[in-house]
Amino acid sequence: MQEIVIVVGAGTMGAGIACVAARAGYIVELIEPDAEARERGRARIERDAERGGDAASLLARIRWSDAIPERSEASIAIEAVPERLELKRRVFEALARAVAPRALLATNTSSLAVGEIAAGIAGGDRIVGLHFFNPPVAMKLIEIVETAETSDDALAAAHAFVGRLGKTAVVTADTPGFIVNRVARPFYLQAMRALERGVASVDELDALARGAGFRMGPFELMDLIGLDVNLATSESVYERLGAERLAPQAMQRALVAEGRLGRKSGRGFYDYANGAPERLDLVPTDVPAEKIEECITVIGFGAAADLLADELEARYTDVRRVENDELLDEIAPETTIAIDVGNGIVDRTEILAQLDTLLAPEAIVFTDAYVTDLGAASRRMKHPERLVGFGVLGSLESQRVIEVVDFERSSDDALAVAQELFEALGKGVVLVEDVPGLFLGRVVGSIVNEAVIAVQENVATPDDIDLAMRLGVNYPIGPLAWGREIGGARITTILRRVASDDGEAFAPHRALWVLDTEQESESGELDIVMEHPVL
Ligand code: NAD
């Protein structure tokens, strides 16, 4: 006998879920009381089925109905009705009466607590969340939400169902935003904070995000999702979690109040009056083949300095290294550009002051602006106009656009040299204001931090968090893997600087250090952290 799945609600999500289940061979009882919604749902399913080339067999497996039946042989029931607690509870009560006691009951809620929907429903241990992503036909990920009551059998049934649909499951605790909607919040919120601080323009910030590997920048993505929908998710996660670092932004509320909702209203962060605006593409297309004459010295140790020196060697005639601060006074006097990478963690003010005395006055000095306070460093220099701050967050290889600080004391010449140098390496450049964390340090650092906090709060395993963010929102790499690549200590330094400016709510979680260390610790404090190693 073929297995039956009940899907309640044939809206955006229900119609998609029905299509996916029918395609996997289930008989689907699709329940939709609203005649118009039924027609829209039918049209949507037909369209999806035709695209998949299995329309006839798929449509034959879907049985429409306008109410939950008294009795059903279904082994799984999923509700996808509007996001209202009382409505969902009523639907669950009816489903619990209709299906066998062992059948799995699931809700597709995005923002309500599954445990609250399930409270008092007969057989609450067979209730889970099955959080599909929009559109269900295309999105690979399903978050299985486990409540305090969920039985192992129900969890196993949920896994088996997701597997049969050909989707990938992650398991999440019943906490606000589950994995994806929570860990993704800083992408939007920190981007808006950066915009508010005037770090750069909307299209430049989006270009920086794409250059770091995100498929879309935060602003074009919010415009696509709908600013109102995105704001509602932020508000719901914030209200339920109460964490100040995830507070919704006044800027977004104002845009929503004005009716600037994004693409669907013709205007959001961008204007769509003449169609989608062209994306800013800063990555140079042709890099000249001949080497450029310049004597460049890279100061620093570790993989970041090695990689930078290698890339520079391919493009410049004379590239040297100073791999140890102790050897700084051996720097070649003919150096025209000194690039200080340091260890990516410790402020370089002292070293920059020394370099200033060792180099010819016209030599330019680059430093890592994520960790060094350019204002303080420049005050120690006789030639502050030669100082340029830049940011390569993790690996130079994976960052196609570099932020260069439009620092008030940097000369135009120094900024032009920085632009030329990064373009010679095939990178785009965005000039950004001197705000702690710049843009990518603040945004990516805060995402990694949120993922680490989620691990500490038992939301999910590190592997599931990374998988969820790759499949649910197309991140180029999971946030914990990204954190390991950048380094927990480096992110800690960056977020410390952000917190010194934006407030303690934005401080790094102490468990970020765990990204860098496999050491077992004897100390009480670290032991708490090590209960949930993120490695
Ligand atoms: P929707 O408004 O498109 O669809 C809801 C459907 O449920 C409508 O067709 C409505 O007529 C029907 N309905 C209302 N009362 C009903 C009842 N008593 N019995 C049966 N059907 C009833 O909404 P949606 O976007 O599909 O969202 C549904 C659920 O999925 C919500 O919980 C939402 O939070 C969640 N969700 C939505 C998205 C998304 O991107 N839209 C993503 C993930 C999860």
PDB file of N, CA and C in Angstrom, residues 453-531:
ATOM      1  N   ILE A 453      27.650  30.927  19.413  1.00  0.00           N
ATOM      2  CA  ILE A 453      26.682  31.044  20.520  1.00  0.00           C
ATOM      3  C   ILE A 453      25.596  29.969  20.375  1.00  0.00           C
ATOM      4  N   ALA A 454      25.161  29.738  19.145  1.00  0.00           N
ATOM      5  CA  ALA A 454      24.126  28.715  18.921  1.00  0.00           C
ATOM      6  C   ALA A 454      24.635  27.332  19.355  1.00  0.00           C
ATOM      7  N   VAL A 455      25.903  27.050  19.085  1.00  0.00           N
ATOM      8  CA  VAL A 455      26.470  25.767  19.541  1.00  0.00           C
ATOM      9  C   VAL A 455      26.460  25.714  21.065  1.00  0.00           C
ATOM     10  N   GLN A 456      26.896  26.811  21.679  1.00  0.00           N
ATOM     11  CA  GLN A 456      26.953  26.838  23.152  1.00  0.00           C
ATOM     12  C   GLN A 456      25.561  26.678  23.764  1.00  0.00           C
ATOM     13  N   GLU A 457      24.546  27.173  23.068  1.00  0.00           N
ATOM     14  CA  GLU A 457      23.174  27.084  23.590  1.00  0.00           C
ATOM     15  C   GLU A 457      22.459  25.824  23.125  1.00  0.00           C
ATOM     16  N   ASN A 458      23.227  24.878  22.599  1.00  0.00           N
ATOM     17  CA  ASN A 458      22.650  23.580  22.205  1.00  0.00           C
ATOM     18  C   ASN A 458      21.584  23.664  21.129  1.00  0.00           C
ATOM     19  N   VAL A 459      21.667  24.675  20.267  1.00  0.00           N
ATOM     20  CA  VAL A 459      20.681  24.779  19.194  1.00  0.00           C
ATOM     21  C   VAL A 459      20.876  23.628  18.206  1.00  0.00           C
ATOM     22  N   ALA A 460      22.130  23.336  17.882  1.00  0.00           N
ATOM     23  CA  ALA A 460      22.421  22.249  16.934  1.00  0.00           C
ATOM     24  C   ALA A 460      23.905  21.932  17.007  1.00  0.00           C
ATOM     25  N   THR A 461      24.294  20.869  16.310  1.00  0.00           N
ATOM     26  CA  THR A 461      25.717  20.525  16.285  1.00  0.00           C
ATOM     27  C   THR A 461      26.440  21.472  15.314  1.00  0.00           C
ATOM     28  N   PRO A 462      27.748  21.634  15.506  1.00  0.00           N
ATOM     29  CA  PRO A 462      28.506  22.487  14.570  1.00  0.00           C
ATOM     30  C   PRO A 462      28.333  22.042  13.118  1.00  0.00           C
ATOM     31  N   ASP A 463      28.356  20.740  12.879  1.00  0.00           N
ATOM     32  CA  ASP A 463      28.227  20.260  11.491  1.00  0.00           C
ATOM     33  C   ASP A 463      26.870  20.620  10.908  1.00  0.00           C
ATOM     34  N   ASP A 464      25.821  20.466  11.713  1.00  0.00           N
ATOM     35  CA  ASP A 464      24.477  20.788  11.206  1.00  0.00           C
ATOM     36  C   ASP A 464      24.333  22.289  10.967  1.00  0.00           C
ATOM     37  N   ILE A 465      24.950  23.090  11.803  1.00  0.00           N
ATOM     38  CA  ILE A 465      24.869  24.548  11.595  1.00  0.00           C
ATOM     39  C   ILE A 465      25.555  24.907  10.276  1.00  0.00           C
ATOM     40  N   ASP A 466      26.732  24.343  10.050  1.00  0.00           N
ATOM     41  CA  ASP A 466      27.442  24.662   8.799  1.00  0.00           C
ATOM     42  C   ASP A 466      26.650  24.196   7.574  1.00  0.00           C
ATOM     43  N   LEU A 467      26.119  22.978   7.666  1.00  0.00           N
ATOM     44  CA  LEU A 467      25.338  22.429   6.553  1.00  0.00           C
ATOM     45  C   LEU A 467      24.089  23.282   6.300  1.00  0.00           C
ATOM     46  N   ALA A 468      23.419  23.651   7.377  1.00  0.00           N
ATOM     47  CA  ALA A 468      22.175  24.428   7.248  1.00  0.00           C
ATOM     48  C   ALA A 468      22.441  25.768   6.564  1.00  0.00           C
ATOM     49  N   MET A 469      23.530  26.424   6.917  1.00  0.00           N
ATOM     50  CA  MET A 469      23.787  27.748   6.338  1.00  0.00           C
ATOM     51  C   MET A 469      24.231  27.639   4.876  1.00  0.00           C
ATOM     52  N   ARG A 470      24.877  26.544   4.541  1.00  0.00           N
ATOM     53  CA  ARG A 470      25.267  26.367   3.128  1.00  0.00           C
ATOM     54  C   ARG A 470      24.043  26.063   2.265  1.00  0.00           C
ATOM     55  N   LEU A 471      23.184  25.188   2.771  1.00  0.00           N
ATOM     56  CA  LEU A 471      22.038  24.786   1.946  1.00  0.00           C
ATOM     57  C   LEU A 471      20.841  25.723   2.089  1.00  0.00           C
ATOM     58  N   GLY A 472      20.665  26.317   3.260  1.00  0.00           N
ATOM     59  CA  GLY A 472      19.477  27.138   3.505  1.00  0.00           C
ATOM     60  C   GLY A 472      19.609  28.550   2.960  1.00  0.00           C
ATOM     61  N   VAL A 473      20.824  29.122   3.022  1.00  0.00           N
ATOM     62  CA  VAL A 473      21.014  30.495   2.547  1.00  0.00           C
ATOM     63  C   VAL A 473      22.241  30.626   1.645  1.00  0.00           C
ATOM     64  N   ASN A 474      22.711  29.477   1.121  1.00  0.00           N
ATOM     65  CA  ASN A 474      23.788  29.515   0.116  1.00  0.00           C
ATOM     66  C   ASN A 474      25.087  30.145   0.578  1.00  0.00           C
ATOM     67  N   TYR A 475      25.418  30.061   1.864  1.00  0.00           N
ATOM     68  CA  TYR A 475      26.708  30.612   2.279  1.00  0.00           C
ATOM     69  C   TYR A 475      27.808  29.794   1.600  1.00  0.00           C
ATOM     70  N   PRO A 476      28.904  30.467   1.245  1.00  0.00           N
ATOM     71  CA  PRO A 476      29.945  29.752   0.502  1.00  0.00           C
ATOM     72  C   PRO A 476      30.620  28.679   1.352  1.00  0.00           C
ATOM     73  N   ILE A 477      30.565  28.849   2.638  1.00  0.00           N
ATOM     74  CA  ILE A 477      31.213  27.917   3.571  1.00  0.00           C
ATOM     75  C   ILE A 477      30.441  28.056   4.888  1.00  0.00           C
ATOM     76  N   GLY A 478      30.356  26.986   5.643  1.00  0.00           N
ATOM     77  CA  GLY A 478      29.624  27.059   6.916  1.00  0.00           C
ATOM     78  C   GLY A 478      30.293  28.062   7.844  1.00  0.00           C
ATOM     79  N   PRO A 479      29.520  28.728   8.710  1.00  0.00           N
ATOM     80  CA  PRO A 479      30.110  29.785   9.539  1.00  0.00           C
ATOM     81  C   PRO A 479      31.184  29.291  10.509  1.00  0.00           C
ATOM     82  N   LEU A 480      31.063  28.065  10.983  1.00  0.00           N
ATOM     83  CA  LEU A 480      32.085  27.582  11.922  1.00  0.00           C
ATOM     84  C   LEU A 480      33.363  27.227  11.163  1.00  0.00           C
ATOM     85  N   ALA A 481      33.201  26.642   9.980  1.00  0.00           N
ATOM     86  CA  ALA A 481      34.383  26.370   9.145  1.00  0.00           C
ATOM     87  C   ALA A 481      35.029  27.699   8.735  1.00  0.00           C
ATOM     88  N   TRP A 482      34.207  28.673   8.454  1.00  0.00           N
ATOM     89  CA  TRP A 482      34.711  30.006   8.069  1.00  0.00           C
ATOM     90  C   TRP A 482      35.480  30.619   9.248  1.00  0.00           C
ATOM     91  N   GLY A 483      34.892  30.460  10.423  1.00  0.00           N
ATOM     92  CA  GLY A 483      35.540  30.970  11.638  1.00  0.00           C
ATOM     93  C   GLY A 483      36.897  30.330  11.857  1.00  0.00           C
ATOM     94  N   ARG A 484      36.979  29.036  11.578  1.00  0.00           N
ATOM     95  CA  ARG A 484      38.266  28.341  11.723  1.00  0.00           C
ATOM     96  C   ARG A 484      39.266  28.875  10.706  1.00  0.00           C
ATOM     97  N   GLU A 485      38.770  29.150   9.490  1.00  0.00           N
ATOM     98  CA  GLU A 485      39.662  29.656   8.445  1.00  0.00           C
ATOM     99  C   GLU A 485      40.196  31.047   8.818  1.00  0.00           C
ATOM    100  N   ILE A 486      39.330  31.900   9.299  1.00  0.00           N
ATOM    101  CA  ILE A 486      39.754  33.258   9.677  1.00  0.00           C
ATOM    102  C   ILE A 486      40.553  33.209  10.974  1.00  0.00           C
ATOM    103  N   GLY A 487      40.117  32.349  11.877  1.00  0.00           N
ATOM    104  CA  GLY A 487      40.752  32.218  13.184  1.00  0.00           C
ATOM    105  C   GLY A 487      39.871  32.835  14.261  1.00  0.00           C
ATOM    106  N   GLY A 488      39.605  32.048  15.294  1.00  0.00           N
ATOM    107  CA  GLY A 488      38.756  32.529  16.395  1.00  0.00           C
ATOM    108  C   GLY A 488      39.376  33.728  17.096  1.00  0.00           C
ATOM    109  N   ALA A 489      40.709  33.716  17.246  1.00  0.00           N
ATOM    110  CA  ALA A 489      41.370  34.828  17.946  1.00  0.00           C
ATOM    111  C   ALA A 489      41.266  36.106  17.111  1.00  0.00           C
ATOM    112  N   ARG A 490      41.377  35.947  15.804  1.00  0.00           N
ATOM    113  CA  ARG A 490      41.270  37.136  14.929  1.00  0.00           C
ATOM    114  C   ARG A 490      39.846  37.707  14.990  1.00  0.00           C
ATOM    115  N   ILE A 491      38.856  36.831  14.954  1.00  0.00           N
ATOM    116  CA  ILE A 491      37.471  37.319  15.035  1.00  0.00           C
ATOM    117  C   ILE A 491      37.224  37.973  16.400  1.00  0.00           C
ATOM    118  N   THR A 492      37.811  37.368  17.427  1.00  0.00           N
ATOM    119  CA  THR A 492      37.660  37.948  18.768  1.00  0.00           C
ATOM    120  C   THR A 492      38.214  39.374  18.787  1.00  0.00           C
ATOM    121  N   THR A 493      39.395  39.566  18.206  1.00  0.00           N
ATOM    122  CA  THR A 493      39.997  40.911  18.173  1.00  0.00           C
ATOM    123  C   THR A 493      39.089  41.882  17.414  1.00  0.00           C
ATOM    124  N   ILE A 494      38.588  41.431  16.267  1.00  0.00           N
ATOM    125  CA  ILE A 494      37.758  42.319  15.442  1.00  0.00           C
ATOM    126  C   ILE A 494      36.476  42.701  16.197  1.00  0.00           C
ATOM    127  N   LEU A 495      35.823  41.699  16.793  1.00  0.00           N
ATOM    128  CA  LEU A 495      34.551  41.994  17.472  1.00  0.00           C
ATOM    129  C   LEU A 495      34.765  42.790  18.754  1.00  0.00           C
ATOM    130  N   ARG A 496      35.939  42.635  19.365  1.00  0.00           N
ATOM    131  CA  ARG A 496      36.261  43.483  20.528  1.00  0.00           C
ATOM    132  C   ARG A 496      36.255  44.944  20.091  1.00  0.00           C
ATOM    133  N   ARG A 497      36.840  45.195  18.930  1.00  0.00           N
ATOM    134  CA  ARG A 497      36.882  46.575  18.441  1.00  0.00           C
ATOM    135  C   ARG A 497      35.473  47.051  18.092  1.00  0.00           C
ATOM    136  N   VAL A 498      34.684  46.173  17.481  1.00  0.00           N
ATOM    137  CA  VAL A 498      33.293  46.544  17.161  1.00  0.00           C
ATOM    138  C   VAL A 498      32.547  46.890  18.463  1.00  0.00           C
ATOM    139  N   ALA A 499      32.745  46.041  19.489  1.00  0.00           N
ATOM    140  CA  ALA A 499      32.034  46.243  20.762  1.00  0.00           C
ATOM    141  C   ALA A 499      32.481  47.541  21.445  1.00  0.00           C
ATOM    142  N   SER A 500      33.757  47.915  21.259  1.00  0.00           N
ATOM    143  CA  SER A 500      34.233  49.138  21.905  1.00  0.00           C
ATOM    144  C   SER A 500      33.497  50.347  21.310  1.00  0.00           C
ATOM    145  N   ASP A 501      33.007  50.198  20.133  1.00  0.00           N
ATOM    146  CA  ASP A 501      32.307  51.287  19.462  1.00  0.00           C
ATOM    147  C   ASP A 501      30.783  51.147  19.563  1.00  0.00           C
ATOM    148  N   ASP A 502      30.282  49.953  19.360  1.00  0.00           N
ATOM    149  CA  ASP A 502      28.830  49.728  19.262  1.00  0.00           C
ATOM    150  C   ASP A 502      28.203  49.288  20.584  1.00  0.00           C
ATOM    151  N   GLY A 503      29.026  48.881  21.529  1.00  0.00           N
ATOM    152  CA  GLY A 503      28.488  48.451  22.821  1.00  0.00           C
ATOM    153  C   GLY A 503      28.777  46.982  23.104  1.00  0.00           C
ATOM    154  N   GLU A 504      28.745  46.644  24.390  1.00  0.00           N
ATOM    155  CA  GLU A 504      29.142  45.304  24.848  1.00  0.00           C
ATOM    156  C   GLU A 504      28.253  44.195  24.282  1.00  0.00           C
ATOM    157  N   ALA A 505      27.037  44.542  23.863  1.00  0.00           N
ATOM    158  CA  ALA A 505      26.145  43.520  23.296  1.00  0.00           C
ATOM    159  C   ALA A 505      26.790  42.845  22.088  1.00  0.00           C
ATOM    160  N   PHE A 506      27.721  43.547  21.452  1.00  0.00           N
ATOM    161  CA  PHE A 506      28.334  43.022  20.225  1.00  0.00           C
ATOM    162  C   PHE A 506      29.680  42.354  20.489  1.00  0.00           C
ATOM    163  N   ALA A 507      29.973  42.136  21.760  1.00  0.00           N
ATOM    164  CA  ALA A 507      31.268  41.549  22.132  1.00  0.00           C
ATOM    165  C   ALA A 507      31.349  40.098  21.655  1.00  0.00           C
ATOM    166  N   PRO A 508      32.565  39.632  21.391  1.00  0.00           N
ATOM    167  CA  PRO A 508      32.731  38.237  20.966  1.00  0.00           C
ATOM    168  C   PRO A 508      32.431  37.274  22.111  1.00  0.00           C
ATOM    169  N   HIS A 509      31.853  36.141  21.773  1.00  0.00           N
ATOM    170  CA  HIS A 509      31.647  35.090  22.786  1.00  0.00           C
ATOM    171  C   HIS A 509      32.996  34.456  23.100  1.00  0.00           C
ATOM    172  N   ARG A 510      33.199  34.126  24.374  1.00  0.00           N
ATOM    173  CA  ARG A 510      34.537  33.615  24.720  1.00  0.00           C
ATOM    174  C   ARG A 510      34.827  32.264  24.077  1.00  0.00           C
ATOM    175  N   ALA A 511      33.794  31.549  23.670  1.00  0.00           N
ATOM    176  CA  ALA A 511      34.032  30.243  23.034  1.00  0.00           C
ATOM    177  C   ALA A 511      34.629  30.372  21.638  1.00  0.00           C
ATOM    178  N   LEU A 512      34.693  31.583  21.086  1.00  0.00           N
ATOM    179  CA  LEU A 512      35.337  31.741  19.771  1.00  0.00           C
ATOM    180  C   LEU A 512      36.770  31.212  19.788  1.00  0.00           C
ATOM    181  N   TRP A 513      37.396  31.296  20.942  1.00  0.00           N
ATOM    182  CA  TRP A 513      38.772  30.804  21.052  1.00  0.00           C
ATOM    183  C   TRP A 513      38.847  29.319  20.724  1.00  0.00           C
ATOM    184  N   VAL A 514      37.763  28.629  20.999  1.00  0.00           N
ATOM    185  CA  VAL A 514      37.786  27.177  20.791  1.00  0.00           C
ATOM    186  C   VAL A 514      38.014  26.848  19.317  1.00  0.00           C
ATOM    187  N   LEU A 515      37.663  27.780  18.431  1.00  0.00           N
ATOM    188  CA  LEU A 515      37.888  27.535  17.010  1.00  0.00           C
ATOM    189  C   LEU A 515      39.367  27.322  16.706  1.00  0.00           C
ATOM    190  N   ASP A 516      40.232  27.860  17.559  1.00  0.00           N
ATOM    191  CA  ASP A 516      41.673  27.798  17.287  1.00  0.00           C
ATOM    192  C   ASP A 516      42.398  26.721  18.083  1.00  0.00           C
ATOM    193  N   THR A 517      41.727  26.101  19.014  1.00  0.00           N
ATOM    194  CA  THR A 517      42.484  25.250  19.919  1.00  0.00           C
ATOM    195  C   THR A 517      41.835  23.894  20.124  1.00  0.00           C
ATOM    196  N   GLU A 518      42.642  22.892  20.146  1.00  0.00           N
ATOM    197  CA  GLU A 518      42.112  21.565  20.464  1.00  0.00           C
ATOM    198  C   GLU A 518      42.497  21.187  21.880  1.00  0.00           C
ATOM    199  N   GLN A 519      43.152  22.148  22.554  1.00  0.00           N
ATOM    200  CA  GLN A 519      43.634  21.841  23.900  1.00  0.00           C
ATOM    201  C   GLN A 519      42.486  21.587  24.864  1.00  0.00           C
ATOM    202  N   GLU A 520      42.667  20.612  25.705  1.00  0.00           N
ATOM    203  CA  GLU A 520      41.757  20.440  26.820  1.00  0.00           C
ATOM    204  C   GLU A 520      42.185  21.459  27.867  1.00  0.00           C
ATOM    205  N   SER A 521      41.241  22.043  28.546  1.00  0.00           N
ATOM    206  CA  SER A 521      41.628  23.039  29.541  1.00  0.00           C
ATOM    207  C   SER A 521      41.273  22.557  30.935  1.00  0.00           C
ATOM    208  N   GLU A 522      42.124  22.941  31.872  1.00  0.00           N
ATOM    209  CA  GLU A 522      41.858  22.590  33.270  1.00  0.00           C
ATOM    210  C   GLU A 522      41.005  23.665  33.932  1.00  0.00           C
ATOM    211  N   SER A 523      41.026  24.861  33.365  1.00  0.00           N
ATOM    212  CA  SER A 523      40.364  25.976  34.053  1.00  0.00           C
ATOM    213  C   SER A 523      38.849  25.861  33.953  1.00  0.00           C
ATOM    214  N   GLY A 524      38.187  26.268  35.020  1.00  0.00           N
ATOM    215  CA  GLY A 524      36.722  26.162  35.081  1.00  0.00           C
ATOM    216  C   GLY A 524      36.055  26.848  33.911  1.00  0.00           C
ATOM    217  N   GLU A 525      36.518  28.051  33.600  1.00  0.00           N
ATOM    218  CA  GLU A 525      35.838  28.840  32.581  1.00  0.00           C
ATOM    219  C   GLU A 525      35.857  28.134  31.229  1.00  0.00           C
ATOM    220  N   LEU A 526      37.048  27.699  30.851  1.00  0.00           N
ATOM    221  CA  LEU A 526      37.134  27.051  29.537  1.00  0.00           C
ATOM    222  C   LEU A 526      36.429  25.703  29.507  1.00  0.00           C
ATOM    223  N   ASP A 527      36.374  25.060  30.671  1.00  0.00           N
ATOM    224  CA  ASP A 527      35.682  23.767  30.703  1.00  0.00           C
ATOM    225  C   ASP A 527      34.225  23.914  30.291  1.00  0.00           C
ATOM    226  N   ILE A 528      33.624  25.008  30.693  1.00  0.00           N
ATOM    227  CA  ILE A 528      32.219  25.242  30.312  1.00  0.00           C
ATOM    228  C   ILE A 528      32.158  25.318  28.786  1.00  0.00           C
ATOM    229  N   VAL A 529      33.110  26.062  28.257  1.00  0.00           N
ATOM    230  CA  VAL A 529      33.169  26.223  26.813  1.00  0.00           C
ATOM    231  C   VAL A 529      33.381  24.870  26.139  1.00  0.00           C
ATOM    232  N   MET A 530      34.273  24.067  26.719  1.00  0.00           N
ATOM    233  CA  MET A 530      34.657  22.814  26.072  1.00  0.00           C
ATOM    234  C   MET A 530      33.564  21.749  26.137  1.00  0.00           C
ATOM    235  N   GLU A 531      32.508  22.031  26.909  1.00  0.00           N
ATOM    236  CA  GLU A 531      31.399  21.076  26.888  1.00  0.00           C
ATOM    237  C   GLU A 531      30.847  20.912  25.480  1.00  0.00           C
TER     238      GLU A 531
END
